[in-house]
GROMACS .gro file of C-alpha atoms in nm:
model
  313
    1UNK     CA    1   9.389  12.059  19.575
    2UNK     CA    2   9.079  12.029  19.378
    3UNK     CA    3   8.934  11.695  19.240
    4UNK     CA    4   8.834  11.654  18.876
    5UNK     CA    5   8.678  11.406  18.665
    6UNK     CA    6   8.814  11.343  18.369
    7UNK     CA    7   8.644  11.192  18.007
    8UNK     CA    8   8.854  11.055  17.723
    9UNK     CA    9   8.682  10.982  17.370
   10UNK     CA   10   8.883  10.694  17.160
   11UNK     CA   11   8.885  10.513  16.851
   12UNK     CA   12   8.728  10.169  16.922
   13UNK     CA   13   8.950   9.993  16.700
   14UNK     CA   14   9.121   9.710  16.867
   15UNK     CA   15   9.122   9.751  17.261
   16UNK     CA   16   8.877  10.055  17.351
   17UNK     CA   17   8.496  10.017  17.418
   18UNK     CA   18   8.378  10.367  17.402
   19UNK     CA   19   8.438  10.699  17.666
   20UNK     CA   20   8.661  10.617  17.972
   21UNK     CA   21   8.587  10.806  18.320
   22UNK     CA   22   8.902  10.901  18.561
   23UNK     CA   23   8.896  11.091  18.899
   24UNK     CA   24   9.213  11.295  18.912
   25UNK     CA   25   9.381  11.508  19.245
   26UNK     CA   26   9.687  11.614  19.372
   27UNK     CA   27   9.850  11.522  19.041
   28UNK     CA   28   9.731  11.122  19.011
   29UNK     CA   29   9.486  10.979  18.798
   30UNK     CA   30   9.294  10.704  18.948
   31UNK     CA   31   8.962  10.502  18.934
   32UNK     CA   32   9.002  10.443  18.516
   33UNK     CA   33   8.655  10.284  18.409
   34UNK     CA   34   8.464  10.268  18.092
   35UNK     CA   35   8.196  10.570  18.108
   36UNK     CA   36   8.024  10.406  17.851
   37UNK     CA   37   7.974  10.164  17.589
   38UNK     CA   38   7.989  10.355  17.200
   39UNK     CA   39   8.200  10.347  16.851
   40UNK     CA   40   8.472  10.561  16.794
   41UNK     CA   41   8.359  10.856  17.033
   42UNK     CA   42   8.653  11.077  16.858
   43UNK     CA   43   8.563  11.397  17.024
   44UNK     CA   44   8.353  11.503  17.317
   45UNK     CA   45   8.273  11.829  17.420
   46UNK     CA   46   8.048  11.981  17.716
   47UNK     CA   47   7.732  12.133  17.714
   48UNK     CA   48   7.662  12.226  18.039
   49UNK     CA   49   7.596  11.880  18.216
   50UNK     CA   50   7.600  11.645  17.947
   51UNK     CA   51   7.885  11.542  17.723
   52UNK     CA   52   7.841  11.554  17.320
   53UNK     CA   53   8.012  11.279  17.126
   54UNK     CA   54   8.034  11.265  16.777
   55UNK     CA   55   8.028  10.848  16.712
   56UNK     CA   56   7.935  10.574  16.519
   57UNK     CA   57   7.562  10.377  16.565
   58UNK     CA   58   7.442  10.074  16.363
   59UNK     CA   59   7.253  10.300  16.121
   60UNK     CA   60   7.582  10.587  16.032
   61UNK     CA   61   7.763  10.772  16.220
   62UNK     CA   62   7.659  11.150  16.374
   63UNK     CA   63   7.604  11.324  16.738
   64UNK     CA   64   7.568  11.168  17.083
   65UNK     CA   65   7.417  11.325  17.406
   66UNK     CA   66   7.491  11.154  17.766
   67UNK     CA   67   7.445  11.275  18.093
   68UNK     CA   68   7.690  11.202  18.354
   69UNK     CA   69   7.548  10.901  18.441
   70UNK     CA   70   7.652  10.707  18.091
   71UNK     CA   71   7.320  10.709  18.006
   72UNK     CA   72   7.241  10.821  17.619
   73UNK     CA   73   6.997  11.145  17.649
   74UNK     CA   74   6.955  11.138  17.226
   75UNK     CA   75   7.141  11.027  16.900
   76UNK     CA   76   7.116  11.166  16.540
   77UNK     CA   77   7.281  11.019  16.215
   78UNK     CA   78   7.382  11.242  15.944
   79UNK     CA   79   7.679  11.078  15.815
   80UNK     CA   80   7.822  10.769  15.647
   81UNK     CA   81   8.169  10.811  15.855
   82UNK     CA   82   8.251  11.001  16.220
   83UNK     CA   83   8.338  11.356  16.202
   84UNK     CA   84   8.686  11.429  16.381
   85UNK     CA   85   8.558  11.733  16.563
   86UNK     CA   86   8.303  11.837  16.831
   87UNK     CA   87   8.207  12.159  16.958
   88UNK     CA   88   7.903  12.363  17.155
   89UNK     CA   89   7.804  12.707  17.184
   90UNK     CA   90   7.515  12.710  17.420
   91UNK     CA   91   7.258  12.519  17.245
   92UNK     CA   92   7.381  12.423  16.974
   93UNK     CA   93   7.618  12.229  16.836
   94UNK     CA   94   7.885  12.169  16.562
   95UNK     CA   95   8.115  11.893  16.358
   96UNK     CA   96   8.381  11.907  16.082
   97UNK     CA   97   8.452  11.614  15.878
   98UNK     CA   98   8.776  11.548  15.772
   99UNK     CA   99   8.740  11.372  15.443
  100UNK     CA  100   8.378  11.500  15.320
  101UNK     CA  101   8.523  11.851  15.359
  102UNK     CA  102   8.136  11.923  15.550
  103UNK     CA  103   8.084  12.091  15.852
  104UNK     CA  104   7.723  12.045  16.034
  105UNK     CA  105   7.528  12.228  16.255
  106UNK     CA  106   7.313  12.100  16.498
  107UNK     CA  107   7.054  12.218  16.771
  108UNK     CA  108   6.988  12.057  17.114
  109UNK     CA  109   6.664  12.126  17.295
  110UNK     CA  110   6.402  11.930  17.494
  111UNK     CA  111   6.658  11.667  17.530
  112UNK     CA  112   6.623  11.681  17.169
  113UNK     CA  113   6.881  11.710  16.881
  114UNK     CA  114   6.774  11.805  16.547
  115UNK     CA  115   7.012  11.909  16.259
  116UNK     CA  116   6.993  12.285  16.171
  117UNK     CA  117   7.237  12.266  15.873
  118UNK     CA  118   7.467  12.059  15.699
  119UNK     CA  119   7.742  12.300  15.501
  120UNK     CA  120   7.963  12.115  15.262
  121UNK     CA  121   8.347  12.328  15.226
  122UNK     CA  122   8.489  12.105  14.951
  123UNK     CA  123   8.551  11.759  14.887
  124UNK     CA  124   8.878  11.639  15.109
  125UNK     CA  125   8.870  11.952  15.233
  126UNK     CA  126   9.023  11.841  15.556
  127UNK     CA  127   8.765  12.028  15.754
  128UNK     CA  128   8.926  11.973  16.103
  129UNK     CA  129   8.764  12.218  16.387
  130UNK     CA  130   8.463  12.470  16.422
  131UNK     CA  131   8.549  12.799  16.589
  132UNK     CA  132   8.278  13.062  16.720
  133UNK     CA  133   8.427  13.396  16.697
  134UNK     CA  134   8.148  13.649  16.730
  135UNK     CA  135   7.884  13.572  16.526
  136UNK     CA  136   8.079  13.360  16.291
  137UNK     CA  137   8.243  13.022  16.236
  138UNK     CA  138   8.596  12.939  16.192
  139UNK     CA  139   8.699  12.632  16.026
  140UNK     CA  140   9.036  12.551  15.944
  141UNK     CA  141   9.098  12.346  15.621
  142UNK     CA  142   9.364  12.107  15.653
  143UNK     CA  143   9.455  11.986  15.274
  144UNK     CA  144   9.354  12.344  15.091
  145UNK     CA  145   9.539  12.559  15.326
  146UNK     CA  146   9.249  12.789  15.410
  147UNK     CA  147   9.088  12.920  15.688
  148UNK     CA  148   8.688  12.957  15.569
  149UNK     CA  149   8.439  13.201  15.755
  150UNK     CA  150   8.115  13.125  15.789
  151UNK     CA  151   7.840  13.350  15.884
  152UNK     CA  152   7.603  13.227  16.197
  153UNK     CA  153   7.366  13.036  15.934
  154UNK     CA  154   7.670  12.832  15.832
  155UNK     CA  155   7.699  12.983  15.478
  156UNK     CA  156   8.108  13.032  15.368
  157UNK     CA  157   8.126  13.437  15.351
  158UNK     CA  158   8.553  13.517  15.357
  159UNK     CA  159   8.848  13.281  15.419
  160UNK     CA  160   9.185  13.336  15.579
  161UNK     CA  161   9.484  13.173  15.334
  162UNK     CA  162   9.819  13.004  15.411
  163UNK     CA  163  10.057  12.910  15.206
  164UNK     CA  164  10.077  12.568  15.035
  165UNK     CA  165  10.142  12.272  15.229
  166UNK     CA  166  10.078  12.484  15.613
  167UNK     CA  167   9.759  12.252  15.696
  168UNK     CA  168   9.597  12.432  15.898
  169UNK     CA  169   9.433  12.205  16.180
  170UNK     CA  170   9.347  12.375  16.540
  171UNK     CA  171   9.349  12.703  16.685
  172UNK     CA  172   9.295  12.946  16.976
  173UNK     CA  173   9.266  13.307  16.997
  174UNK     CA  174   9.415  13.565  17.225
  175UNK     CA  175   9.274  13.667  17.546
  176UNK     CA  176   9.065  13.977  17.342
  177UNK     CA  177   9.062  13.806  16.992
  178UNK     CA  178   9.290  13.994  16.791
  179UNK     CA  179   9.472  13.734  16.747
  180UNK     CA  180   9.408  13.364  16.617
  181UNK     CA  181   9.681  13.124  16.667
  182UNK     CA  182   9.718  12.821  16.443
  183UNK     CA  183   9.868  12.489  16.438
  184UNK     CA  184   9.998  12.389  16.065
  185UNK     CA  185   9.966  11.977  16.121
  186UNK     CA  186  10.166  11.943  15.771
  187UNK     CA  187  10.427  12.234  15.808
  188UNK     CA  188  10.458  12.218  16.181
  189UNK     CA  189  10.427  12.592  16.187
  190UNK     CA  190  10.263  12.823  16.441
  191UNK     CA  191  10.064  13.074  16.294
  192UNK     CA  192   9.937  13.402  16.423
  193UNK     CA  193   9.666  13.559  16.215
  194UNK     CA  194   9.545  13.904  16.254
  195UNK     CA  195   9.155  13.864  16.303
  196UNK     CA  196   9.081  14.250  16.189
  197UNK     CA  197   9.260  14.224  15.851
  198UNK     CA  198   9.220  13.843  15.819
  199UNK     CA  199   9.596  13.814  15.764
  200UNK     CA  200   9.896  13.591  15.889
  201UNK     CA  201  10.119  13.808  16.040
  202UNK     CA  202  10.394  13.571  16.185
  203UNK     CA  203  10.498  13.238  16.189
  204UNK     CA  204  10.722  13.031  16.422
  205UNK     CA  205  10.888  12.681  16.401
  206UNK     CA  206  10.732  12.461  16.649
  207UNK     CA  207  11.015  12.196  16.573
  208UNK     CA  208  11.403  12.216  16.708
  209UNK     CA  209  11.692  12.231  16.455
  210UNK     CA  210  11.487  12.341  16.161
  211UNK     CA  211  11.294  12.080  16.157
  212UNK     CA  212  10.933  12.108  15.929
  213UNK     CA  213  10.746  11.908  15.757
  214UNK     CA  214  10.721  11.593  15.912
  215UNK     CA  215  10.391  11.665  15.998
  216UNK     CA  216  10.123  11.576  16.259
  217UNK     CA  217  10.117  11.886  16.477
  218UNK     CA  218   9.828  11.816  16.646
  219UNK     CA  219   9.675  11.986  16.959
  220UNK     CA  220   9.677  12.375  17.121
  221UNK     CA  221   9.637  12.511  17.432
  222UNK     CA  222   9.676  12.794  17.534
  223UNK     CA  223   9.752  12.915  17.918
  224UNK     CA  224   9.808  13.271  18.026
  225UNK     CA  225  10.070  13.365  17.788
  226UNK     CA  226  10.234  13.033  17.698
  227UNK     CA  227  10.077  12.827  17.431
  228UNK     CA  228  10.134  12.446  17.460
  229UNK     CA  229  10.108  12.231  17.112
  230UNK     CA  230  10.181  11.885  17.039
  231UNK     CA  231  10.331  11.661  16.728
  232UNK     CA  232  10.267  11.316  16.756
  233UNK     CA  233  10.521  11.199  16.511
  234UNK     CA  234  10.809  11.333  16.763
  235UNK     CA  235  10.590  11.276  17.035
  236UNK     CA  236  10.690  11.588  17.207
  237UNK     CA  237  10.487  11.920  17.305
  238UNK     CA  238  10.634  12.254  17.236
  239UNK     CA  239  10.584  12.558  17.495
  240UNK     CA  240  10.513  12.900  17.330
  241UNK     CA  241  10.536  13.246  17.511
  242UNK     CA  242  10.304  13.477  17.359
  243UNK     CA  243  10.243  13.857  17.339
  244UNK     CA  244   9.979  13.936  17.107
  245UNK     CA  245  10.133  13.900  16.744
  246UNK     CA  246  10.506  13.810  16.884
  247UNK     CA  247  10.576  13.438  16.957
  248UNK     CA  248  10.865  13.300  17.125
  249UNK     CA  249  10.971  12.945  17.125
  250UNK     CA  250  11.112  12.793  17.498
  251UNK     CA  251  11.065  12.457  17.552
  252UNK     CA  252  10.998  12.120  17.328
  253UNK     CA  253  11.013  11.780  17.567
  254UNK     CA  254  10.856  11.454  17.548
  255UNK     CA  255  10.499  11.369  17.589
  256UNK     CA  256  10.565  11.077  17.804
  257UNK     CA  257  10.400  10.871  17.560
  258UNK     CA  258  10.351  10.779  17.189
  259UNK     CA  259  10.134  10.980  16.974
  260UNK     CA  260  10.017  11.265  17.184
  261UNK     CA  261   9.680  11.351  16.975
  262UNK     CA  262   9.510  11.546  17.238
  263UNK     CA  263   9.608  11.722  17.607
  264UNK     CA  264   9.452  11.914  17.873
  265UNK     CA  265   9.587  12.209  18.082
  266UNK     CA  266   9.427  12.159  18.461
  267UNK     CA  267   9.527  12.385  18.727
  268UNK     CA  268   9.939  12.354  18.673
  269UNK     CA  269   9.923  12.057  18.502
  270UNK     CA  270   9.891  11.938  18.148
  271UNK     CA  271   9.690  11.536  18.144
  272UNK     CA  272   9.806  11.442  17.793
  273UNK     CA  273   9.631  11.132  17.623
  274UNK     CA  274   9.910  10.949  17.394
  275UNK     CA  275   9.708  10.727  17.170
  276UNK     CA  276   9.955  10.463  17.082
  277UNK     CA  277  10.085  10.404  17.400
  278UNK     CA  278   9.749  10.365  17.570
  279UNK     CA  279   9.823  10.595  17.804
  280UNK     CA  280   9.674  10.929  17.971
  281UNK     CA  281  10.033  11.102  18.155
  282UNK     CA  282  10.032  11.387  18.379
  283UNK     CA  283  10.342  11.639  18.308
  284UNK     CA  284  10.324  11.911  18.604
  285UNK     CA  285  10.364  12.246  18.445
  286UNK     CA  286  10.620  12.457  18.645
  287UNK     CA  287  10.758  12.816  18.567
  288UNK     CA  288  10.540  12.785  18.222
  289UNK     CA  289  10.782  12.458  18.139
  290UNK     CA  290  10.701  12.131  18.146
  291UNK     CA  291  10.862  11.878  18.372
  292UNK     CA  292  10.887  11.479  18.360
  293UNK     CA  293  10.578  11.297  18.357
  294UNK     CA  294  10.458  11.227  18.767
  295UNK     CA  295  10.172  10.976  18.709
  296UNK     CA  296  10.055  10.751  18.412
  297UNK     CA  297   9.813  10.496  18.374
  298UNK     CA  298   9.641  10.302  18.074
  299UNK     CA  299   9.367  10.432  17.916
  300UNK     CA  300   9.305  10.228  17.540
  301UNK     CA  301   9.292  10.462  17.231
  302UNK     CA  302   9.251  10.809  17.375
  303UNK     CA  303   9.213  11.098  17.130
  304UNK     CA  304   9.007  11.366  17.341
  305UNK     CA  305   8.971  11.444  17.694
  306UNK     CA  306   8.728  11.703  17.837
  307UNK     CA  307   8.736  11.757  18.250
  308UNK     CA  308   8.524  11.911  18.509
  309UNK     CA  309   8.589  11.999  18.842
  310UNK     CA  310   8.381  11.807  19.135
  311UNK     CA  311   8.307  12.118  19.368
  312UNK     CA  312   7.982  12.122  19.178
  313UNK     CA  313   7.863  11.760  19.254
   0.00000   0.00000   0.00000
């Protein structure tokens, strides 16, 4: 079996200092220890060797580099409050904040970050992720039900609609991007959008015995042709089989936890970090279901985790 390492952002509200570090093989999770000391590091993402935070300093709150030592490489503040969402397309990087309704896009070079542009959707727009598809952004709108496009210098050109109430939060595409695949946090509704006529085709309860609108649909993943999403007000994950534009609900079980804001999929396993349990589970992954929970341990506040594999180190 492989080893990884694993990284978990938090909110720093009552027990967490910052980003936790665990190893994790042959299903366990060991060696928990704080990675490093920073405020409400909500998100991480990679980029290449160094892991991009978005956080809070003394001064506002914006964009953290570290290397894998802990050590900060650069900060930049652009922000009166943390953005809920981190992600990295070679150099450069991007946020959405949730209650400005602004995405940002930033640049990292020279061990240097610089802010390229700041792109404001709407006020409470409930900006809540930054896609890349081709040369264009994808941001999901969680409280006006849209889906807007920008072009690659961050400037709203189209927009994909749902209908009232959906909330769209998180997505992933299909293996050749015809398809997008959304999470509706308010409706608990999957979504699949057709990406060529920026429509949604289908949609499929992610809840048992009718059950919608209870909100807090949270996380996707997708893995060959199962999708995995999560609802932390059931705290349960639902399994997905997916062909293209046809969905097919087979499993929802327990997270193992309370509050299961975000999960990873490693080899056959998913490492699921349920935030108000303070606790990172491991549910092996068998068959595309998912069985009981094999190893947990404490982790304080998690809301992200990002991994790596150790054959490079």
């Amino acid at each position: 079996m492989m080893s990884y390492t694993g990284y978990v952002g938090t909110y720093t509200s009552e027990k967490s200092e910052g980003i936790y570090a665990f190893k994790y093989e042959n299903r366990k999770i060991t060696d928990v220890h704080l990675f490093t000391k920073v405020r409400n590091p909500k998100y991480l993402a990679w980029m290449n060797d160094y892991i991009v935070a978005v956080c809070d300093f003394e001064e506002g709150s914006g964009v953290a580099v570290f290397d894998l030592s802990g050590n900060e490489i650069d900060h930049i503040v652009f922000e009166a409050f943390t953005s809920c969402y981190v992600g990295v397309k070679d150099n450069l990087i991007f946020t959405a904040h949730f209650h400005s309704g602004d995405v940002t896009l930033l640049r990292f070079e020279n061990n240097h970050l610089e802010l390229v542009k700041r792109t404001h959707i709407k006020e409470k727009a409930g900006c809540h992720q930054v896609i890349p598809y081709k040369d264009q952004y994808l941001v999901p709108c969680l409280f006006i039900d849209l889906i807007k496009i920008l072009d690659k210098d961050f400037t709203a050109v189209d927009e994909i609609s749902f209908e009232v109430g959906a909330g769209p939060r998180h997505a992933v595409f299909s293996d050749d991007e015809k398809y997008l695949y959304v999470v509706g946090e308010l409706s608990n509704l999957l979504y699949v959008v057709d990406m060529h006529a920026k429509k949604v085709l289908n949609t499929v309860e992610l809840l048992e015995n009718g059950l919608s609108h209870v909100k807090d649909t949270a996380a996707i993943r997708k893995k060959a042709d199962y999708l995995y999403v999560s609802t932390r007000t059931l705290d349960v994950i639902t399994v997905l089989h997916v062909s293209g534009k046809d969905v097919e609900r087979i499993q929802v079980t327990s997270c193992a936890g309370k509050h299961p804001r975000d999960f990873v999929i490693v080899d056959d396993d998913i490492i699921v970090a349920n935030r108000f349990s303070d606790s990172l589970s491991v549910l092996p992954i068998e068959h595309a279901y998912i069985q009981n929970a094999v190893s947990t341990v404490t982790i304080p506040e998690g809301v992200s985790i990002i991994m790596r594999s150790n054959e490079n180190e």
